[in-house]
Amino acid sequence: MSQPGQASKSKELKNVSKQVITPSILKEDKRKLELLYIIKVLNTISERALTTLLYEAKDKGLDLKYEFNTVGNNIFSPSIKEDITTLLYLGLIETDPSTKKLKLSTDGEEALESNLASIDDNFKNQLNQILNDVKNKIVAIDEEYSLKLRSERRSRRR
């Protein structure tokens, strides 16, 4: 009980609205669907290699409307990170426990299959052409990432 002369403290309840993410976002956001398709085509890919691929694709005319920042030789994109986080949250992609690379989950395979008609053949053809051009670079980035992971695991064991 509060003493006379003392003001009682109360807590205010604040309502905050947040956007809910549902799997139907793939029908609304073609970019996320195309990102899912790219991961499917590559089977597994590190986040860094995926960012590099999308950066190179933009230079070669396949623009998924991501903004990129470069610091030295490092390319990063907050919007790609956000889309990956969304796809992970929805369970459409997952991180392979042994390689730490992104891959489609079973739900992601099903979602992609049911929305495949929404992906333009032009996009698929352009992606295949770009992958032929930059595949070696992407594989090198992924291999570097794998070596770094192995090195970190060894140093933790000591």
PDB file of C-alpha atoms in Angstrom:
ATOM      1  CA  MET A   1       0.000   0.000   0.000  1.00  0.00           C
ATOM      2  CA  SER A   2       1.186   3.469  -0.681  1.00  0.00           C
ATOM      3  CA  GLN A   3       1.607   5.926   2.131  1.00  0.00           C
ATOM      4  CA  PRO A   4      -0.434   9.107   2.094  1.00  0.00           C
ATOM      5  CA  GLY A   5       1.443  11.794   0.259  1.00  0.00           C
ATOM      6  CA  GLN A   6       3.351   9.349  -1.959  1.00  0.00           C
ATOM      7  CA  ALA A   7       2.396   9.052  -5.593  1.00  0.00           C
ATOM      8  CA  SER A   8       1.711   5.524  -6.729  1.00  0.00           C
ATOM      9  CA  LYS A   9       3.676   4.307  -9.703  1.00  0.00           C
ATOM     10  CA  SER A  10       1.933   2.608 -12.579  1.00  0.00           C
ATOM     11  CA  LYS A  11       3.228   1.024 -15.724  1.00  0.00           C
ATOM     12  CA  GLU A  12       1.764   1.935 -19.038  1.00  0.00           C
ATOM     13  CA  LEU A  13       0.919  -0.738 -21.516  1.00  0.00           C
ATOM     14  CA  LYS A  14       2.177   0.168 -24.970  1.00  0.00           C
ATOM     15  CA  ASN A  15       0.930  -1.442 -28.139  1.00  0.00           C
ATOM     16  CA  VAL A  16       3.550  -1.902 -30.812  1.00  0.00           C
ATOM     17  CA  SER A  17       2.543  -3.169 -34.210  1.00  0.00           C
ATOM     18  CA  LYS A  18       4.923  -5.466 -36.024  1.00  0.00           C
ATOM     19  CA  GLN A  19       4.654  -6.872 -39.489  1.00  0.00           C
ATOM     20  CA  VAL A  20       4.035 -10.599 -39.440  1.00  0.00           C
ATOM     21  CA  ILE A  21       5.964 -12.688 -41.916  1.00  0.00           C
ATOM     22  CA  THR A  22       4.161 -15.628 -43.473  1.00  0.00           C
ATOM     23  CA  PRO A  23       5.095 -17.997 -46.304  1.00  0.00           C
ATOM     24  CA  SER A  24       2.651 -16.103 -48.544  1.00  0.00           C
ATOM     25  CA  ILE A  25       5.380 -13.445 -48.771  1.00  0.00           C
ATOM     26  CA  LEU A  26       6.799 -15.411 -51.711  1.00  0.00           C
ATOM     27  CA  LYS A  27       3.712 -14.511 -53.740  1.00  0.00           C
ATOM     28  CA  GLU A  28       4.085 -10.842 -52.760  1.00  0.00           C
ATOM     29  CA  ASP A  29       7.882 -10.505 -52.921  1.00  0.00           C
ATOM     30  CA  LYS A  30       9.343 -11.930 -56.111  1.00  0.00           C
ATOM     31  CA  ARG A  31      12.878 -11.075 -54.983  1.00  0.00           C
ATOM     32  CA  LYS A  32      12.699 -13.540 -52.081  1.00  0.00           C
ATOM     33  CA  LEU A  33      11.342 -16.194 -54.435  1.00  0.00           C
ATOM     34  CA  GLU A  34      14.216 -15.570 -56.859  1.00  0.00           C
ATOM     35  CA  LEU A  35      16.670 -15.765 -53.940  1.00  0.00           C
ATOM     36  CA  LEU A  36      15.161 -19.134 -53.022  1.00  0.00           C
ATOM     37  CA  TYR A  37      15.575 -20.257 -56.638  1.00  0.00           C
ATOM     38  CA  ILE A  38      19.252 -19.182 -56.695  1.00  0.00           C
ATOM     39  CA  ILE A  39      19.979 -21.150 -53.512  1.00  0.00           C
ATOM     40  CA  LYS A  40      18.220 -24.174 -55.033  1.00  0.00           C
ATOM     41  CA  VAL A  41      20.293 -23.990 -58.224  1.00  0.00           C
ATOM     42  CA  LEU A  42      23.540 -23.782 -56.229  1.00  0.00           C
ATOM     43  CA  ASN A  43      22.480 -26.493 -53.735  1.00  0.00           C
ATOM     44  CA  THR A  44      24.506 -24.933 -50.872  1.00  0.00           C
ATOM     45  CA  ILE A  45      26.204 -21.558 -50.664  1.00  0.00           C
ATOM     46  CA  SER A  46      27.719 -19.375 -47.980  1.00  0.00           C
ATOM     47  CA  GLU A  47      26.086 -16.039 -47.275  1.00  0.00           C
ATOM     48  CA  ARG A  48      29.229 -14.212 -48.418  1.00  0.00           C
ATOM     49  CA  ALA A  49      29.372 -16.120 -51.713  1.00  0.00           C
ATOM     50  CA  LEU A  50      25.666 -15.455 -52.290  1.00  0.00           C
ATOM     51  CA  THR A  51      26.180 -11.730 -51.706  1.00  0.00           C
ATOM     52  CA  THR A  52      29.125 -11.732 -54.133  1.00  0.00           C
ATOM     53  CA  LEU A  53      27.069 -13.614 -56.724  1.00  0.00           C
ATOM     54  CA  LEU A  54      24.220 -11.095 -56.505  1.00  0.00           C
ATOM     55  CA  TYR A  55      26.708  -8.202 -56.714  1.00  0.00           C
ATOM     56  CA  GLU A  56      28.326  -9.707 -59.826  1.00  0.00           C
ATOM     57  CA  ALA A  57      24.885 -10.462 -61.297  1.00  0.00           C
ATOM     58  CA  LYS A  58      23.897  -6.806 -60.889  1.00  0.00           C
ATOM     59  CA  ASP A  59      27.039  -5.768 -62.786  1.00  0.00           C
ATOM     60  CA  LYS A  60      26.111  -8.194 -65.561  1.00  0.00           C
ATOM     61  CA  GLY A  61      22.539  -6.933 -65.926  1.00  0.00           C
ATOM     62  CA  LEU A  62      20.573  -9.233 -63.579  1.00  0.00           C
ATOM     63  CA  ASP A  63      19.431  -6.748 -60.957  1.00  0.00           C
ATOM     64  CA  LEU A  64      17.368  -8.058 -58.052  1.00  0.00           C
ATOM     65  CA  LYS A  65      17.223  -4.495 -56.665  1.00  0.00           C
ATOM     66  CA  TYR A  66      19.619  -5.076 -53.759  1.00  0.00           C
ATOM     67  CA  GLU A  67      21.792  -2.221 -52.563  1.00  0.00           C
ATOM     68  CA  PHE A  68      25.454  -3.059 -51.938  1.00  0.00           C
ATOM     69  CA  ASN A  69      28.209  -1.527 -49.837  1.00  0.00           C
ATOM     70  CA  THR A  70      31.866  -2.295 -50.273  1.00  0.00           C
ATOM     71  CA  VAL A  71      34.625  -1.879 -47.744  1.00  0.00           C
ATOM     72  CA  GLY A  72      37.950  -2.915 -49.202  1.00  0.00           C
ATOM     73  CA  ASN A  73      37.306  -6.249 -50.895  1.00  0.00           C
ATOM     74  CA  ASN A  74      34.276  -7.031 -48.736  1.00  0.00           C
ATOM     75  CA  ILE A  75      30.849  -6.651 -50.294  1.00  0.00           C
ATOM     76  CA  PHE A  76      27.813  -6.597 -48.056  1.00  0.00           C
ATOM     77  CA  SER A  77      24.124  -5.820 -48.317  1.00  0.00           C
ATOM     78  CA  PRO A  78      21.799  -5.285 -45.352  1.00  0.00           C
ATOM     79  CA  SER A  79      18.792  -6.055 -47.578  1.00  0.00           C
ATOM     80  CA  ILE A  80      20.203  -9.467 -48.602  1.00  0.00           C
ATOM     81  CA  LYS A  81      20.875 -10.218 -44.935  1.00  0.00           C
ATOM     82  CA  GLU A  82      17.280  -9.238 -44.130  1.00  0.00           C
ATOM     83  CA  ASP A  83      15.861 -11.492 -46.875  1.00  0.00           C
ATOM     84  CA  ILE A  84      18.031 -14.424 -45.742  1.00  0.00           C
ATOM     85  CA  THR A  85      16.882 -13.881 -42.150  1.00  0.00           C
ATOM     86  CA  THR A  86      13.247 -13.867 -43.312  1.00  0.00           C
ATOM     87  CA  LEU A  87      13.692 -17.096 -45.291  1.00  0.00           C
ATOM     88  CA  LEU A  88      15.453 -18.718 -42.308  1.00  0.00           C
ATOM     89  CA  TYR A  89      12.672 -17.545 -39.967  1.00  0.00           C
ATOM     90  CA  LEU A  90      10.022 -19.047 -42.246  1.00  0.00           C
ATOM     91  CA  GLY A  91      11.972 -22.310 -42.385  1.00  0.00           C
ATOM     92  CA  LEU A  92      12.324 -22.118 -46.180  1.00  0.00           C
ATOM     93  CA  ILE A  93      16.103 -22.232 -45.997  1.00  0.00           C
ATOM     94  CA  GLU A  94      18.378 -23.645 -43.326  1.00  0.00           C
ATOM     95  CA  THR A  95      22.021 -23.572 -42.393  1.00  0.00           C
ATOM     96  CA  ASP A  96      23.775 -26.873 -42.930  1.00  0.00           C
ATOM     97  CA  PRO A  97      25.226 -27.761 -39.494  1.00  0.00           C
ATOM     98  CA  SER A  98      28.510 -29.159 -40.838  1.00  0.00           C
ATOM     99  CA  THR A  99      29.332 -26.540 -43.498  1.00  0.00           C
ATOM    100  CA  LYS A 100      27.398 -23.522 -42.152  1.00  0.00           C
ATOM    101  CA  LYS A 101      26.173 -22.899 -45.713  1.00  0.00           C
ATOM    102  CA  LEU A 102      22.645 -22.009 -46.722  1.00  0.00           C
ATOM    103  CA  LYS A 103      20.453 -24.620 -48.387  1.00  0.00           C
ATOM    104  CA  LEU A 104      16.763 -25.129 -49.090  1.00  0.00           C
ATOM    105  CA  SER A 105      14.744 -26.935 -46.456  1.00  0.00           C
ATOM    106  CA  THR A 106      12.014 -29.413 -47.359  1.00  0.00           C
ATOM    107  CA  ASP A 107       9.452 -26.629 -46.849  1.00  0.00           C
ATOM    108  CA  GLY A 108      11.550 -24.372 -49.084  1.00  0.00           C
ATOM    109  CA  GLU A 109      11.597 -27.014 -51.825  1.00  0.00           C
ATOM    110  CA  GLU A 110       7.806 -27.278 -51.639  1.00  0.00           C
ATOM    111  CA  ALA A 111       7.299 -23.499 -51.564  1.00  0.00           C
ATOM    112  CA  LEU A 112       9.602 -23.032 -54.545  1.00  0.00           C
ATOM    113  CA  GLU A 113       7.896 -25.824 -56.476  1.00  0.00           C
ATOM    114  CA  SER A 114       4.445 -24.308 -55.919  1.00  0.00           C
ATOM    115  CA  ASN A 115       5.639 -20.820 -56.962  1.00  0.00           C
ATOM    116  CA  LEU A 116       7.999 -21.842 -59.779  1.00  0.00           C
ATOM    117  CA  ALA A 117       5.653 -20.520 -62.468  1.00  0.00           C
ATOM    118  CA  SER A 118       6.159 -17.005 -61.034  1.00  0.00           C
ATOM    119  CA  ILE A 119       9.855 -17.039 -61.977  1.00  0.00           C
ATOM    120  CA  ASP A 120      10.500 -15.760 -65.497  1.00  0.00           C
ATOM    121  CA  ASP A 121      12.352 -17.999 -67.944  1.00  0.00           C
ATOM    122  CA  ASN A 122      14.383 -14.915 -68.858  1.00  0.00           C
ATOM    123  CA  PHE A 123      15.565 -14.683 -65.230  1.00  0.00           C
ATOM    124  CA  LYS A 124      16.506 -18.392 -65.204  1.00  0.00           C
ATOM    125  CA  ASN A 125      18.442 -18.121 -68.478  1.00  0.00           C
ATOM    126  CA  GLN A 126      20.241 -14.959 -67.403  1.00  0.00           C
ATOM    127  CA  LEU A 127      21.121 -16.557 -64.044  1.00  0.00           C
ATOM    128  CA  ASN A 128      22.554 -19.661 -65.741  1.00  0.00           C
ATOM    129  CA  GLN A 129      24.688 -17.507 -68.021  1.00  0.00           C
ATOM    130  CA  ILE A 130      25.978 -15.429 -65.093  1.00  0.00           C
ATOM    131  CA  LEU A 131      26.658 -18.571 -63.042  1.00  0.00           C
ATOM    132  CA  ASN A 132      28.826 -19.882 -65.873  1.00  0.00           C
ATOM    133  CA  ASP A 133      30.811 -16.626 -65.772  1.00  0.00           C
ATOM    134  CA  VAL A 134      31.244 -16.318 -61.991  1.00  0.00           C
ATOM    135  CA  LYS A 135      31.047 -19.942 -60.802  1.00  0.00           C
ATOM    136  CA  ASN A 136      34.816 -20.168 -60.187  1.00  0.00           C
ATOM    137  CA  LYS A 137      34.805 -17.010 -58.074  1.00  0.00           C
ATOM    138  CA  ILE A 138      31.821 -18.231 -56.008  1.00  0.00           C
ATOM    139  CA  VAL A 139      33.388 -21.672 -55.505  1.00  0.00           C
ATOM    140  CA  ALA A 140      36.649 -20.012 -54.376  1.00  0.00           C
ATOM    141  CA  ILE A 141      34.804 -17.846 -51.830  1.00  0.00           C
ATOM    142  CA  ASP A 142      32.936 -20.897 -50.511  1.00  0.00           C
ATOM    143  CA  GLU A 143      36.165 -22.908 -50.284  1.00  0.00           C
ATOM    144  CA  GLU A 144      37.874 -20.061 -48.420  1.00  0.00           C
ATOM    145  CA  TYR A 145      34.900 -19.996 -46.032  1.00  0.00           C
ATOM    146  CA  SER A 146      35.137 -23.771 -45.472  1.00  0.00           C
ATOM    147  CA  LEU A 147      38.879 -23.554 -44.756  1.00  0.00           C
ATOM    148  CA  LYS A 148      38.275 -20.740 -42.282  1.00  0.00           C
ATOM    149  CA  LEU A 149      35.633 -22.853 -40.480  1.00  0.00           C
ATOM    150  CA  ARG A 150      37.988 -25.850 -40.279  1.00  0.00           C
ATOM    151  CA  SER A 151      40.759 -23.643 -38.927  1.00  0.00           C
ATOM    152  CA  GLU A 152      38.434 -22.204 -36.257  1.00  0.00           C
ATOM    153  CA  ARG A 153      37.336 -25.704 -35.221  1.00  0.00           C
ATOM    154  CA  ARG A 154      40.941 -26.858 -34.870  1.00  0.00           C
ATOM    155  CA  SER A 155      41.901 -23.862 -32.766  1.00  0.00           C
ATOM    156  CA  ARG A 156      38.922 -24.457 -30.427  1.00  0.00           C
ATOM    157  CA  ARG A 157      39.980 -28.058 -29.851  1.00  0.00           C
ATOM    158  CA  ARG A 158      43.405 -27.029 -28.547  1.00  0.00           C
TER     159      ARG A 158
END
